[in-house]
Coordinates of C-alpha atoms (C1' of nucleotides) in Angstrom, one line a residue:
Chain A
X135 CA 84.9 -42.6 -9.6
X136 CA 84.6 -40.2 -12.5
X137 CA 86.2 -41.3 -15.9
X138 CA 88.0 -38.8 -17.4
X139 CA 90.8 -39.2 -20.5
X140 CA 93.7 -38.8 -18.2
X141 CA 93.0 -42.2 -16.6
X142 CA 91.5 -43.7 -19.3
X143 CA 95.0 -43.0 -21.1
X144 CA 96.9 -43.6 -18.1
X145 CA 95.6 -47.6 -17.4
X146 CA 95.7 -48.5 -21.2
X147 CA 99.4 -47.7 -20.5
X148 CA 100.0 -49.6 -17.4
X149 CA 97.8 -52.2 -19.8
X150 CA 100.0 -52.0 -22.2
X151 CA 102.6 -52.2 -19.7
X152 CA 105.0 -49.4 -20.9
X153 CA 107.7 -48.0 -17.9
X154 CA 107.1 -51.6 -17.0
X155 CA 103.8 -50.8 -15.5
X156 CA 104.8 -47.7 -13.5
X157 CA 103.3 -44.7 -13.2
X158 CA 105.6 -41.6 -12.2
X159 CA 104.2 -38.6 -11.7
X160 CA 105.2 -35.2 -10.4
X161 CA 103.6 -32.1 -9.1
X162 CA 106.3 -29.1 -10.4
X163 CA 105.5 -25.3 -8.7
X164 CA 107.4 -22.0 -9.5
X165 CA 108.5 -21.0 -6.1
X166 CA 106.9 -17.8 -6.9
X167 CA 103.7 -17.0 -5.1
X168 CA 101.1 -19.1 -2.7
X169 CA 99.0 -22.2 -4.1
X170 CA 96.2 -21.9 -4.6
X171 CA 93.4 -24.2 -5.3
X172 CA 93.8 -24.2 -9.0
X173 CA 97.2 -25.2 -8.3
X174 CA 95.5 -28.1 -6.0
X175 CA 93.1 -29.6 -9.0
X176 CA 96.6 -30.4 -10.6
X177 CA 97.7 -31.6 -7.2
X178 CA 94.5 -34.3 -6.9
X179 CA 95.3 -35.3 -10.4
X180 CA 98.9 -35.5 -10.2
X181 CA 99.6 -37.4 -7.0
X182 CA 95.8 -39.3 -7.5
X183 CA 97.3 -40.9 -10.8
X184 CA 100.3 -42.4 -9.1
X185 CA 98.6 -43.6 -6.0
X186 CA 95.5 -44.8 -8.1
X187 CA 98.0 -46.9 -10.0
X188 CA 100.3 -48.0 -7.5
X189 CA 103.5 -45.7 -8.3
X190 CA 104.5 -42.1 -6.9
X191 CA 105.4 -38.6 -7.1
X192 CA 107.8 -36.0 -7.3
X193 CA 107.1 -32.8 -5.7
X194 CA 109.8 -30.2 -8.3
X195 CA 110.5 -27.1 -8.2
X196 CA 110.8 -25.2 -11.4
X197 CA 113.5 -22.7 -10.4
X198 CA 115.1 -21.9 -13.7
X199 CA 114.4 -17.9 -13.5
X200 CA 116.1 -16.8 -10.3
X201 CA 114.7 -13.6 -9.9
X202 CA 111.2 -13.8 -10.5
X203 CA 111.4 -16.6 -7.6
X204 CA 111.8 -16.1 -3.7
X205 CA 113.3 -18.8 -0.9
X206 CA 110.2 -17.9 1.7
X207 CA 107.7 -19.5 -0.7
X208 CA 109.3 -23.8 -1.0
X209 CA 108.4 -23.3 2.7
X210 CA 105.0 -21.9 1.9
X211 CA 104.5 -25.0 -1.0
X212 CA 105.3 -27.8 1.1
X213 CA 103.3 -27.1 3.5
X214 CA 100.3 -26.6 1.6
X215 CA 100.8 -29.5 0.3
X216 CA 101.2 -31.4 2.6
X217 CA 98.0 -29.9 4.4
X218 CA 95.9 -31.1 1.3
X219 CA 97.6 -34.1 1.7
X220 CA 99.6 -35.5 0.1
X221 CA 103.5 -36.9 -0.1
X222 CA 106.0 -36.8 -2.1
X223 CA 108.4 -39.3 -3.1
X224 CA 110.7 -36.6 -4.2
X225 CA 112.3 -34.0 -3.0
X226 CA 113.7 -32.4 -6.2
X227 CA 114.5 -28.1 -7.7
X228 CA 114.8 -28.2 -11.4
X229 CA 118.3 -26.2 -10.5
X230 CA 119.7 -29.3 -8.7
X231 CA 120.1 -30.5 -12.7
X232 CA 122.1 -27.8 -13.8
X233 CA 125.1 -29.1 -14.3
X234 CA 123.1 -31.9 -16.2
X235 CA 121.1 -29.0 -18.1
X236 CA 124.7 -28.1 -18.9
X237 CA 125.5 -31.0 -21.0
X238 CA 123.5 -32.3 -22.4
X239 CA 123.2 -28.1 -24.1
X240 CA 126.4 -29.0 -25.4
X241 CA 125.4 -32.8 -26.4
X242 CA 123.1 -30.3 -28.7
X243 CA 125.4 -28.4 -29.6
X244 CA 128.0 -31.2 -31.4
X245 CA 125.0 -32.3 -32.9
X246 CA 124.9 -29.5 -34.0
X247 CA 121.1 -28.7 -32.8
X248 CA 121.9 -26.3 -30.9
X249 CA 123.4 -22.9 -31.4
X250 CA 124.3 -19.2 -29.7
X251 CA 122.6 -16.1 -31.2
X252 CA 123.9 -12.9 -30.8
X253 CA 120.6 -11.5 -32.1
X254 CA 119.0 -9.5 -29.1
X255 CA 115.9 -9.8 -28.0
X256 CA 113.7 -6.6 -29.9
X257 CA 115.5 -8.7 -32.8
X258 CA 114.5 -11.7 -32.1
X259 CA 111.6 -10.4 -31.8
X260 CA 111.6 -9.6 -35.5
X261 CA 112.8 -12.9 -37.1
X262 CA 110.7 -15.1 -35.3
X263 CA 107.5 -14.0 -37.5
X264 CA 104.0 -13.6 -36.5
X265 CA 101.3 -15.8 -36.2
X266 CA 100.3 -16.2 -40.3
X267 CA 103.7 -15.6 -42.0
X268 CA 107.4 -17.7 -41.4
X269 CA 110.7 -16.7 -39.2
X270 CA 113.5 -15.9 -41.0
X271 CA 116.8 -17.7 -40.2
X272 CA 120.0 -15.3 -37.7
X273 CA 122.3 -15.4 -39.2
X274 CA 124.7 -17.0 -36.3
X275 CA 122.6 -19.8 -37.0
X276 CA 125.3 -22.0 -38.6
X277 CA 127.9 -21.2 -37.2
X278 CA 130.2 -23.9 -36.8
X279 CA 130.0 -27.0 -33.1
X280 CA 133.5 -25.5 -32.1
X281 CA 132.4 -22.0 -32.4
X282 CA 129.0 -22.9 -30.6
X283 CA 131.0 -24.5 -27.8
X284 CA 133.4 -21.9 -27.1
X285 CA 130.8 -19.2 -26.9
X286 CA 129.1 -20.7 -25.1
X287 CA 131.6 -21.7 -22.6
X288 CA 132.2 -18.5 -22.9
X289 CA 128.5 -17.0 -21.4
X290 CA 128.9 -20.0 -18.9
X291 CA 132.2 -18.2 -17.7
X292 CA 130.3 -14.9 -16.6
X293 CA 132.3 -13.5 -20.1
X294 CA 129.0 -11.4 -21.1
X295 CA 126.6 -9.7 -20.3
X296 CA 123.1 -10.6 -19.9
X297 CA 121.1 -10.5 -23.2
X298 CA 124.1 -10.7 -25.4
X299 CA 124.1 -14.2 -26.6
X300 CA 121.5 -17.0 -26.1
X301 CA 121.5 -20.4 -26.5
X302 CA 119.0 -22.1 -29.7
X303 CA 117.2 -25.2 -30.8
X304 CA 118.1 -24.8 -34.5
X305 CA 114.8 -26.5 -35.7
X306 CA 112.7 -24.8 -37.8
X307 CA 111.6 -20.9 -38.3
X308 CA 108.7 -21.4 -40.5
X309 CA 107.6 -23.4 -38.7
X310 CA 103.5 -22.8 -38.0
X311 CA 103.8 -23.8 -34.3
X312 CA 105.7 -20.8 -33.0
X313 CA 107.5 -22.6 -30.2
X314 CA 109.3 -24.6 -32.7
X315 CA 111.4 -21.7 -34.4
X316 CA 114.2 -22.4 -32.9
X317 CA 113.3 -21.9 -29.1
X318 CA 115.6 -20.2 -26.5
X319 CA 117.2 -22.8 -24.3
X320 CA 119.4 -20.6 -22.2
X321 CA 119.7 -16.8 -21.7
X322 CA 122.6 -15.2 -19.5
X323 CA 121.7 -13.4 -16.0
X324 CA 123.7 -12.0 -14.3
X325 CA 122.1 -12.9 -10.5
X326 CA 122.4 -14.8 -8.0
X327 CA 120.1 -18.1 -6.9
X328 CA 118.4 -18.5 -4.3
X329 CA 119.8 -22.2 -4.2
X330 CA 122.8 -22.2 -6.6
X331 CA 124.1 -19.3 -5.3
X332 CA 127.1 -17.5 -7.6
X333 CA 127.4 -20.4 -9.5
X334 CA 125.6 -20.0 -12.8
X335 CA 125.7 -16.8 -15.0
X336 CA 123.2 -18.6 -17.5
X337 CA 119.8 -20.5 -16.5
X338 CA 118.0 -22.6 -18.9
X339 CA 114.6 -21.7 -19.9
X340 CA 111.4 -23.8 -18.6
X341 CA 111.1 -25.4 -21.8
X342 CA 114.4 -27.0 -21.8
X343 CA 114.6 -28.2 -18.0
X344 CA 111.2 -29.1 -18.1
X345 CA 111.6 -32.0 -20.0
X346 CA 114.5 -32.9 -19.5
X347 CA 114.1 -32.7 -15.4
X348 CA 111.2 -35.3 -16.2
X349 CA 113.1 -37.7 -17.9
X350 CA 115.9 -37.6 -15.3
X351 CA 113.2 -38.1 -12.7
X352 CA 112.1 -41.4 -14.6
X353 CA 108.8 -39.9 -14.7
X354 CA 106.8 -41.0 -17.0
X355 CA 103.2 -39.2 -17.0
X356 CA 104.0 -35.5 -16.9
X357 CA 100.4 -33.8 -16.2
X358 CA 99.8 -30.5 -17.0
X359 CA 97.6 -27.5 -18.1
X360 CA 96.7 -26.6 -22.0
X361 CA 98.4 -23.9 -22.1
X362 CA 101.4 -26.0 -22.7
X363 CA 99.7 -28.4 -25.9
X364 CA 102.1 -26.0 -28.2
X365 CA 105.0 -27.1 -26.2
X366 CA 105.1 -30.8 -26.5
X367 CA 106.2 -30.8 -30.1
X368 CA 109.1 -29.0 -28.4
X369 CA 109.2 -31.4 -24.9
X370 CA 109.6 -34.3 -27.1
X371 CA 112.1 -32.6 -29.6
X372 CA 114.6 -31.9 -27.3
X373 CA 114.1 -35.1 -25.5
X374 CA 114.2 -37.2 -28.7
X375 CA 117.9 -35.6 -29.3
X376 CA 119.4 -36.3 -26.7
X377 CA 121.0 -38.9 -24.8
X378 CA 118.3 -40.0 -22.7
X379 CA 116.7 -43.2 -22.6
X380 CA 113.6 -41.7 -20.3
X381 CA 110.7 -40.6 -22.3
X382 CA 107.4 -39.0 -20.5
X383 CA 104.5 -38.1 -21.4
X384 CA 103.0 -35.4 -21.1
X385 CA 99.7 -35.3 -21.4
X386 CA 97.6 -31.4 -21.6
X387 CA 94.4 -31.1 -18.8
X388 CA 91.6 -28.0 -18.6
X389 CA 92.6 -25.6 -15.7
X390 CA 89.6 -25.7 -13.6
X391 CA 87.9 -22.1 -12.9
X392 CA 85.7 -20.9 -10.0
X393 CA 83.8 -17.7 -10.5
X394 CA 83.8 -14.4 -8.5
X395 CA 87.1 -15.4 -7.3
X396 CA 90.9 -14.9 -9.5
X397 CA 93.8 -17.9 -10.0
X398 CA 96.0 -16.4 -11.1
X399 CA 99.6 -16.0 -9.5
X400 CA 99.6 -12.9 -11.0
X401 CA 96.7 -11.4 -9.6
X402 CA 97.1 -12.7 -6.8
X403 CA 100.1 -11.0 -5.7
X404 CA 99.2 -8.0 -7.2
X405 CA 96.3 -8.1 -4.1
X406 CA 98.7 -8.9 -1.8
X407 CA 100.8 -6.2 -2.6
X408 CA 98.9 -3.2 -3.1
X409 CA 97.2 -4.1 0.5
X410 CA 93.3 -4.9 -1.2
X411 CA 93.8 -8.3 1.5
X412 CA 95.3 -9.0 4.0
X413 CA 97.7 -11.3 2.9
X414 CA 98.2 -14.8 0.6
X415 CA 96.4 -16.3 3.7
X416 CA 93.8 -13.5 4.2
X417 CA 90.8 -16.2 4.0
X418 CA 88.9 -14.7 1.1
X419 CA 91.8 -15.2 -0.5
X420 CA 91.4 -18.7 -2.7
X421 CA 94.9 -19.6 -2.4
X422 CA 95.1 -22.7 0.3
X423 CA 96.8 -20.9 2.9
X424 CA 93.7 -18.4 2.7
X425 CA 91.5 -21.3 2.8
X426 CA 93.2 -23.0 5.4
X427 CA 92.4 -20.0 7.4
X428 CA 89.1 -20.0 6.6
X429 CA 88.7 -23.5 7.3
X430 CA 88.1 -24.8 4.3
X431 CA 89.3 -29.5 4.9
X432 CA 91.7 -30.0 2.9
X433 CA 89.6 -32.9 2.2
X434 CA 86.5 -30.9 1.1
X435 CA 89.2 -29.3 -1.3
X436 CA 90.1 -32.9 -3.2
X437 CA 87.1 -33.9 -3.0
X438 CA 85.4 -30.7 -4.9
X439 CA 87.3 -31.5 -7.9
X440 CA 87.7 -35.0 -7.9
X441 CA 83.4 -34.2 -8.3
X442 CA 84.2 -31.5 -11.2
X443 CA 86.4 -34.1 -13.0
X444 CA 88.7 -33.5 -15.8
X445 CA 88.0 -33.0 -19.0
X446 CA 90.1 -30.8 -22.3
X447 CA 87.4 -28.0 -22.1
X448 CA 87.8 -24.6 -20.5
X449 CA 85.2 -24.4 -17.9
X450 CA 84.3 -21.8 -15.1
X451 CA 83.2 -23.6 -11.5
X452 CA 80.4 -21.9 -9.5
X453 CA 81.2 -21.3 -6.3
X454 CA 78.2 -22.7 -5.1
X455 CA 79.9 -25.8 -6.2
X456 CA 82.8 -25.2 -4.0
X457 CA 80.9 -24.3 -0.9
X458 CA 78.8 -27.0 -0.8
X459 CA 81.5 -29.2 -0.5
X460 CA 83.0 -27.8 2.1
X461 CA 79.8 -28.0 3.9
X462 CA 79.3 -31.4 3.2
X463 CA 83.0 -32.2 4.4
X464 CA 81.9 -30.0 8.1
X465 CA 78.0 -31.2 8.3
X466 CA 79.7 -34.9 9.3
X467 CA 82.5 -33.9 11.3
X468 CA 81.5 -30.3 12.9
X469 CA 81.1 -30.2 16.4
X470 CA 77.7 -28.5 17.3
X471 CA 77.3 -24.8 19.4
X472 CA 74.6 -21.8 19.4
X473 CA 76.2 -18.3 18.8
X474 CA 74.3 -15.4 18.9
X475 CA 75.2 -12.9 16.3
X476 CA 72.9 -10.1 17.6
X477 CA 72.4 -10.2 20.3
X478 CA 68.3 -9.7 21.5
X479 CA 67.5 -10.0 25.5
X480 CA 65.5 -12.2 26.7
X481 CA 64.5 -12.7 29.9
X482 CA 62.6 -15.7 31.0
X483 CA 60.2 -14.6 34.6
X484 CA 59.4 -17.9 34.7
X485 CA 63.1 -18.8 35.9
X486 CA 64.8 -18.4 39.3
X487 CA 67.4 -15.8 38.7
X488 CA 69.8 -17.3 41.1
X489 CA 69.3 -20.4 39.0
X490 CA 72.4 -21.6 36.5
X491 CA 70.4 -25.2 35.3
X492 CA 73.6 -27.0 32.5
X493 CA 72.1 -29.4 30.1
X494 CA 74.2 -31.8 28.3
X495 CA 73.6 -31.9 25.1
X496 CA 75.1 -33.4 21.6
X497 CA 77.7 -32.3 19.5
X498 CA 76.9 -33.2 16.8
X499 CA 73.0 -35.1 16.2
X500 CA 73.6 -37.6 14.5
X501 CA 76.7 -38.6 15.3
X502 CA 75.7 -39.7 18.8
X503 CA 79.6 -41.1 19.4
X504 CA 80.7 -37.2 18.8
X505 CA 80.0 -36.9 22.5
X506 CA 78.1 -34.0 24.5
X507 CA 78.5 -31.0 25.5
X508 CA 77.8 -28.9 29.0
X509 CA 76.1 -25.4 28.6
X510 CA 74.5 -23.0 31.2
X511 CA 70.9 -22.8 30.9
X512 CA 70.0 -19.0 33.2
X513 CA 67.3 -16.4 33.4
X514 CA 68.7 -14.4 30.6
X515 CA 69.2 -15.2 27.8
X516 CA 70.4 -14.0 24.3
X517 CA 68.8 -14.7 21.0
X518 CA 69.1 -13.9 17.6
X519 CA 67.6 -10.8 16.6
X520 CA 66.4 -12.0 13.6
X521 CA 64.1 -14.6 15.3
X522 CA 62.0 -12.4 16.6
X523 CA 59.6 -9.9 14.9
X524 CA 56.9 -7.5 16.1
X525 CA 54.4 -8.7 12.8
X526 CA 55.7 -11.0 11.0
X527 CA 54.9 -12.4 7.3
X528 CA 52.6 -15.6 7.1
X529 CA 55.2 -17.8 6.7
X530 CA 57.4 -17.2 9.7
X531 CA 58.3 -19.6 12.4
X532 CA 60.6 -17.9 15.1
X533 CA 59.5 -16.0 17.6
X534 CA 56.6 -13.3 18.1
X535 CA 54.5 -11.0 20.2
X536 CA 52.3 -13.7 22.3
X537 CA 54.4 -16.9 20.0
X538 CA 56.2 -20.0 20.8
X539 CA 59.0 -21.3 19.8
X540 CA 61.3 -23.7 21.2
X541 CA 65.1 -22.5 22.4
X542 CA 67.5 -25.3 20.5
X543 CA 67.6 -28.2 23.3
X544 CA 65.9 -26.8 25.9
X545 CA 61.8 -26.0 26.2
X546 CA 59.3 -23.5 24.3
X547 CA 58.7 -20.8 25.6
X548 CA 56.2 -17.8 24.9
X549 CA 57.2 -14.1 24.3
X550 CA 55.4 -12.6 27.4
X551 CA 55.9 -8.4 27.0
X552 CA 57.8 -6.5 24.4
X553 CA 59.7 -3.9 26.2
X554 CA 60.5 -0.1 23.7
X555 CA 63.9 1.1 24.7
X556 CA 64.2 4.6 24.5
X557 CA 64.0 5.6 20.8
X558 CA 60.9 2.9 20.6
X559 CA 62.6 -0.3 19.2
X560 CA 62.4 -3.4 21.2
X561 CA 65.5 -3.0 23.9
X562 CA 64.4 -6.9 25.7
X563 CA 61.5 -9.3 26.1
X564 CA 59.9 -11.1 28.4
X565 CA 58.7 -14.4 28.1
X566 CA 57.9 -17.4 30.0
X567 CA 58.8 -20.9 30.0
X568 CA 56.7 -24.4 29.4
X569 CA 58.9 -26.4 32.0
X570 CA 57.1 -29.8 30.6
X571 CA 58.1 -29.3 27.5
X572 CA 62.2 -29.2 28.3
X573 CA 63.8 -31.7 25.7
X574 CA 64.0 -35.5 28.1
X575 CA 60.7 -34.4 29.2
X576 CA 57.9 -37.1 27.5
X577 CA 56.0 -33.6 27.7
X578 CA 59.4 -32.5 25.5
X579 CA 56.8 -34.1 22.6
X580 CA 54.8 -31.1 21.7
X581 CA 55.3 -29.7 18.6
X582 CA 55.9 -26.3 17.8
X583 CA 56.7 -24.7 14.6
X584 CA 60.1 -22.9 15.4
X585 CA 63.7 -24.0 17.0
X586 CA 65.7 -20.9 17.3
X587 CA 69.2 -20.7 19.1
X588 CA 70.4 -18.8 22.5
X589 CA 72.9 -18.6 24.3
X590 CA 72.9 -17.2 28.3
X591 CA 73.4 -14.1 29.0
X592 CA 75.3 -14.4 32.0
X593 CA 78.1 -17.2 31.1
X594 CA 78.2 -16.3 27.3
X595 CA 81.9 -14.8 26.2
X596 CA 81.8 -12.3 23.7
X597 CA 83.8 -12.8 20.4
X598 CA 84.6 -11.1 17.2
X599 CA 83.1 -13.4 14.2
X600 CA 84.4 -12.6 10.9
X601 CA 81.8 -12.6 8.3
X602 CA 82.9 -13.3 4.4
X603 CA 81.8 -12.9 1.4
X604 CA 82.9 -13.2 -2.3
X605 CA 85.4 -11.4 -2.7
X606 CA 84.6 -10.1 -6.3
X607 CA 80.9 -8.0 -7.3
X608 CA 81.3 -10.1 -11.0
X609 CA 81.4 -13.8 -11.8
X610 CA 84.6 -13.1 -13.9
X611 CA 86.4 -10.1 -12.7
X612 CA 88.8 -10.8 -15.2
X613 CA 86.4 -11.0 -18.4
X614 CA 85.8 -7.6 -19.9
X615 CA 89.9 -6.3 -20.2
X616 CA 89.8 -2.5 -20.5
X617 CA 88.6 -3.2 -16.9
X618 CA 91.2 -3.8 -14.3
X619 CA 90.0 -6.9 -11.7
X620 CA 90.1 -4.6 -8.9
X621 CA 87.5 -2.8 -9.8
X622 CA 85.3 -5.1 -9.2
X623 CA 86.6 -6.5 -5.7
X624 CA 83.5 -6.7 -3.7
X625 CA 84.0 -3.7 -0.7
X626 CA 81.9 -6.0 1.6
X627 CA 83.6 -9.3 1.5
X628 CA 85.1 -8.7 5.3
X629 CA 82.5 -7.8 8.0
X630 CA 83.0 -7.9 11.0
X631 CA 80.3 -8.9 14.3
X632 CA 82.1 -7.3 17.3
X633 CA 79.6 -8.3 19.6
X634 CA 78.6 -11.4 19.0
X635 CA 78.0 -13.9 21.7
X636 CA 79.5 -18.0 22.0
X637 CA 79.8 -20.7 23.9
X638 CA 82.8 -20.1 26.8
X639 CA 84.1 -23.3 26.2
X640 CA 85.6 -22.3 22.4
X641 CA 87.4 -19.7 23.6
X642 CA 90.4 -22.5 24.8
X643 CA 89.7 -23.8 21.4
X644 CA 93.2 -23.6 19.4
X645 CA 93.1 -22.1 15.9
X646 CA 92.2 -23.9 12.8
X647 CA 89.4 -25.6 15.4
X648 CA 85.9 -26.0 13.0
X649 CA 83.0 -26.3 14.2
X650 CA 79.0 -25.2 13.3
X651 CA 77.2 -22.9 15.3
X652 CA 73.3 -24.0 14.6
X653 CA 71.5 -22.6 12.1
X654 CA 74.2 -19.7 11.0
X655 CA 77.2 -21.2 9.8
X656 CA 80.5 -23.6 10.7
X657 CA 83.3 -21.6 11.5
X658 CA 87.2 -21.7 12.3
X659 CA 89.4 -19.8 15.4
X660 CA 91.1 -17.7 13.8
X661 CA 95.0 -17.6 14.8
X662 CA 94.4 -14.4 16.2
X663 CA 92.0 -15.7 18.1
X664 CA 93.0 -15.7 22.2
X665 CA 90.7 -17.3 24.7
X666 CA 90.3 -13.0 26.2
X667 CA 89.5 -12.1 23.1
X668 CA 88.2 -15.3 20.6
X669 CA 87.9 -14.4 16.6
X670 CA 86.6 -17.2 15.0
X671 CA 86.1 -17.2 10.0
X672 CA 83.0 -17.8 8.8
X673 CA 84.0 -21.1 6.4
X674 CA 80.7 -20.8 5.1
X675 CA 77.4 -20.0 6.1
X676 CA 74.2 -22.9 6.3
X677 CA 71.5 -23.4 3.1
X678 CA 69.1 -20.9 4.3
X679 CA 65.3 -21.6 2.2
X680 CA 63.7 -19.5 4.6
X681 CA 66.3 -17.0 3.0
X682 CA 64.8 -17.7 -0.2
X683 CA 61.5 -17.5 0.7
X684 CA 61.9 -14.7 2.5
X685 CA 63.1 -13.2 -0.4
X686 CA 60.1 -13.7 -2.8
Chain B
rU599 C1' 94.6 -14.6 -42.9
rG600 C1' 99.0 -19.7 -39.6
rG601 C1' 99.3 -23.3 -35.8
rG602 C1' 97.0 -25.8 -31.8
rA603 C1' 92.3 -27.2 -28.6
rC604 C1' 87.7 -27.3 -27.2
rG605 C1' 82.1 -27.1 -28.0
rU606 C1' 76.8 -33.2 -24.6
rC607 C1' 70.3 -30.1 -19.4
rG608 C1' 71.1 -23.3 -15.8
rC609 C1' 77.0 -25.1 -14.2
rC610 C1' 80.5 -29.1 -14.4
rA611 C1' 80.5 -34.2 -17.0
rA612 C1' 80.1 -39.8 -19.0
rG613 C1' 80.2 -41.7 -23.8
rU614 C1' 84.1 -43.2 -29.0
rG615 C1' 78.3 -46.8 -34.6
rG616 C1' 72.7 -50.2 -31.7
rU617 C1' 71.7 -47.2 -23.9
rU618 C1' 65.4 -45.3 -22.2
rA619 C1' 72.3 -39.9 -23.7
rA620 C1' 75.3 -41.3 -16.8
rG621 C1' 76.3 -39.3 -12.6
rG622 C1' 76.9 -34.5 -9.2
rC623 C1' 75.4 -29.2 -8.6
rA624 C1' 71.2 -26.3 -9.2
rC625 C1' 66.6 -25.6 -10.1
rG626 C1' 60.7 -27.8 -9.3
rG627 C1' 57.4 -31.3 -5.6
rG628 C1' 56.5 -34.4 -1.6
rG629 C1' 58.0 -36.8 3.5
rU630 C1' 61.2 -37.2 7.9
rU631 C1' 63.3 -33.5 11.9
rU632 C1' 64.3 -29.5 19.1
rU633 C1' 69.1 -26.1 13.7
rG634 C1' 63.5 -23.4 8.0
rA635 C1' 70.7 -27.6 8.4
rU636 C1' 71.4 -32.3 7.4
rC637 C1' 69.0 -37.1 5.8
rC638 C1' 64.9 -39.6 2.4
rC639 C1' 62.1 -39.6 -1.7
rC640 C1' 60.0 -38.1 -7.0
rG641 C1' 60.9 -34.8 -11.2
rC642 C1' 64.5 -32.5 -14.2
rA643 C1' 68.1 -33.6 -22.3
rU644 C1' 63.1 -37.7 -28.4
rU645 C1' 68.6 -34.4 -27.8
rC646 C1' 74.2 -33.8 -28.1
rG647 C1' 77.0 -25.4 -32.0
rU648 C1' 74.7 -25.7 -36.9
rA649 C1' 74.1 -27.1 -41.8
rG650 C1' 74.8 -31.3 -45.1
rG651 C1' 76.6 -36.6 -46.1
rU652 C1' 77.7 -42.4 -44.7
rU653 C1' 75.2 -45.9 -43.2
rC654 C1' 69.5 -51.1 -41.7
rG655 C1' 71.5 -47.4 -37.8
rA656 C1' 75.5 -41.5 -35.6
rA657 C1' 76.3 -37.7 -30.0
rU658 C1' 79.8 -41.3 -31.7
rC659 C1' 81.7 -41.5 -38.9
rC660 C1' 83.2 -37.6 -43.1
rU661 C1' 82.3 -32.2 -45.0
rA662 C1' 81.5 -27.7 -44.4
rC663 C1' 80.3 -23.4 -41.6
rC664 C1' 80.1 -21.3 -36.7
rG665 C1' 81.4 -20.2 -31.5
rU666 C1' 85.3 -19.9 -28.0
rC667 C1' 90.1 -20.7 -25.9
rC668 C1' 95.9 -21.0 -26.0
rC669 C1' 101.2 -19.4 -29.0
rA670 C1' 105.1 -14.1 -32.1
rG671 C1' 108.6 -13.3 -22.8
rC672 C1' 116.1 -14.3 -22.8
rC673 C1' 107.6 -16.3 -17.9
rA674 C1' 106.2 -20.9 -16.5

RNA sequence: UGGGACGUCGCCAAGUGGUUAAGGCACGGGGUUUUGAUCCCCGCAUUCGUAGGUUCGAAUCCUACCGUCCCAGCCA
């Protein structure tokens, strides 16, 4: 367990008996897009901390801005949180608190801590000052409480147009922290809300709604990302100036970035809407839906974030770290199979053409308890084109003319003849096998340098394999502000292999089924797959030290 | 030029005055292996953004400087 400052802090609070030793957190997504792997970090921290200290976590939709939010996202978000393996104690919506929020706003008006302002957006910007100059007070700042209350009520009643008035906190227009320069608490939006319908035409801002919603739910630790650090004084000010007892502690941590991708809902939305990808669940997307379809195990995502740790320094984590977490998980749990991506036919000259030998082979080399599968061994087989070379370099362990190699789970073969096609390329190979070296026989102890995978030409099933590569060509697609990030998209992020040959049993596996094609990579059955036309997505390749050697 | 935060090995990240400066990933070397996978060993910061200072003793305290990120939405 990696130590981190939030855990330390909560541990201290619990030890000190704060909140009666309770730990209650929340995960507060805005329903305006799909969750991505960056959210998984926040989910892991919020749910993880509560779980660790025997507390609970609420899921709360931060739906204070109708017009930017859409109903369909609620379900997708819940699905994704559950997929990660977390379950919330209570399900809430900021919109559930609109009545209470309104009452608290009235309370602030009555204590002269808030006022109705008629400045328009442009004027307000000018009055706010700049980073280096203080702001100026609005002419409306000293309205009487009664007047403010009347105006606020009329805002609520729909007597004014959008933007005509706002409710602002009365704090300090000269505050060095711009968030404290009389921030807006309510704005007029004559637009229906997907949950409250036409009940409201004024809606609270994030700053006003968030902390109070936390307090209403009895949240003890409100864990969020760094950009809200500047908002904490406001979070605290609000809770200090209304009559509510609970005062959650906001603690901020750094978002986790991953190279060769983008993690912002805004940008992901663009990729979807502008057709750069096939939707939110395109397996190239870093969305949880995309990663799920790609075949990433949820536990791998959780372990990945755990291993990366939690701190306050902005970081970019290499994609390979994530991929290794996925490999670790899949290596343990994925059953093995064989597939040939680029088939090269071989004929075993001394194997009876009418014979089909059924082999009982393990589903996992290290876990016998996973059981076995049956594969057909026949006279004609397919092997990988890459596993044969006419004139290979020195350290090449695979098949070459006159050379020997072991067929995985079967016997050793020798390449006796290379048959060329009309174009002068290799059409097929004629090989002979050594019957004494069949797996299980004493002679199988004979060693050869290489072992290659294969599939029976007559029993193998043709399939489509989708091979995915990184979505972007550059490590940080948003580094250069002058270049739109879509310019850096990798045109080869998807490679479709239409004539791969797989073990036929796989055709009937359900969507989501994860497996390893030995020597090739981890794959998952795509929802598009049918028994007639199997489609599998490559989750991640295997580590390939040969590629490293060959590349040198 | 205001405010907030961050700078420890290539990438993450522990560490909060006395430790040989954790761990993971990457990398290098060796072993096992019917996946060039997995697995197993070994190696990998006399140094903590820089410069001063305090102290018997500092990555940890002080000062200054440098660098990076966030904030001027009626977004969250």
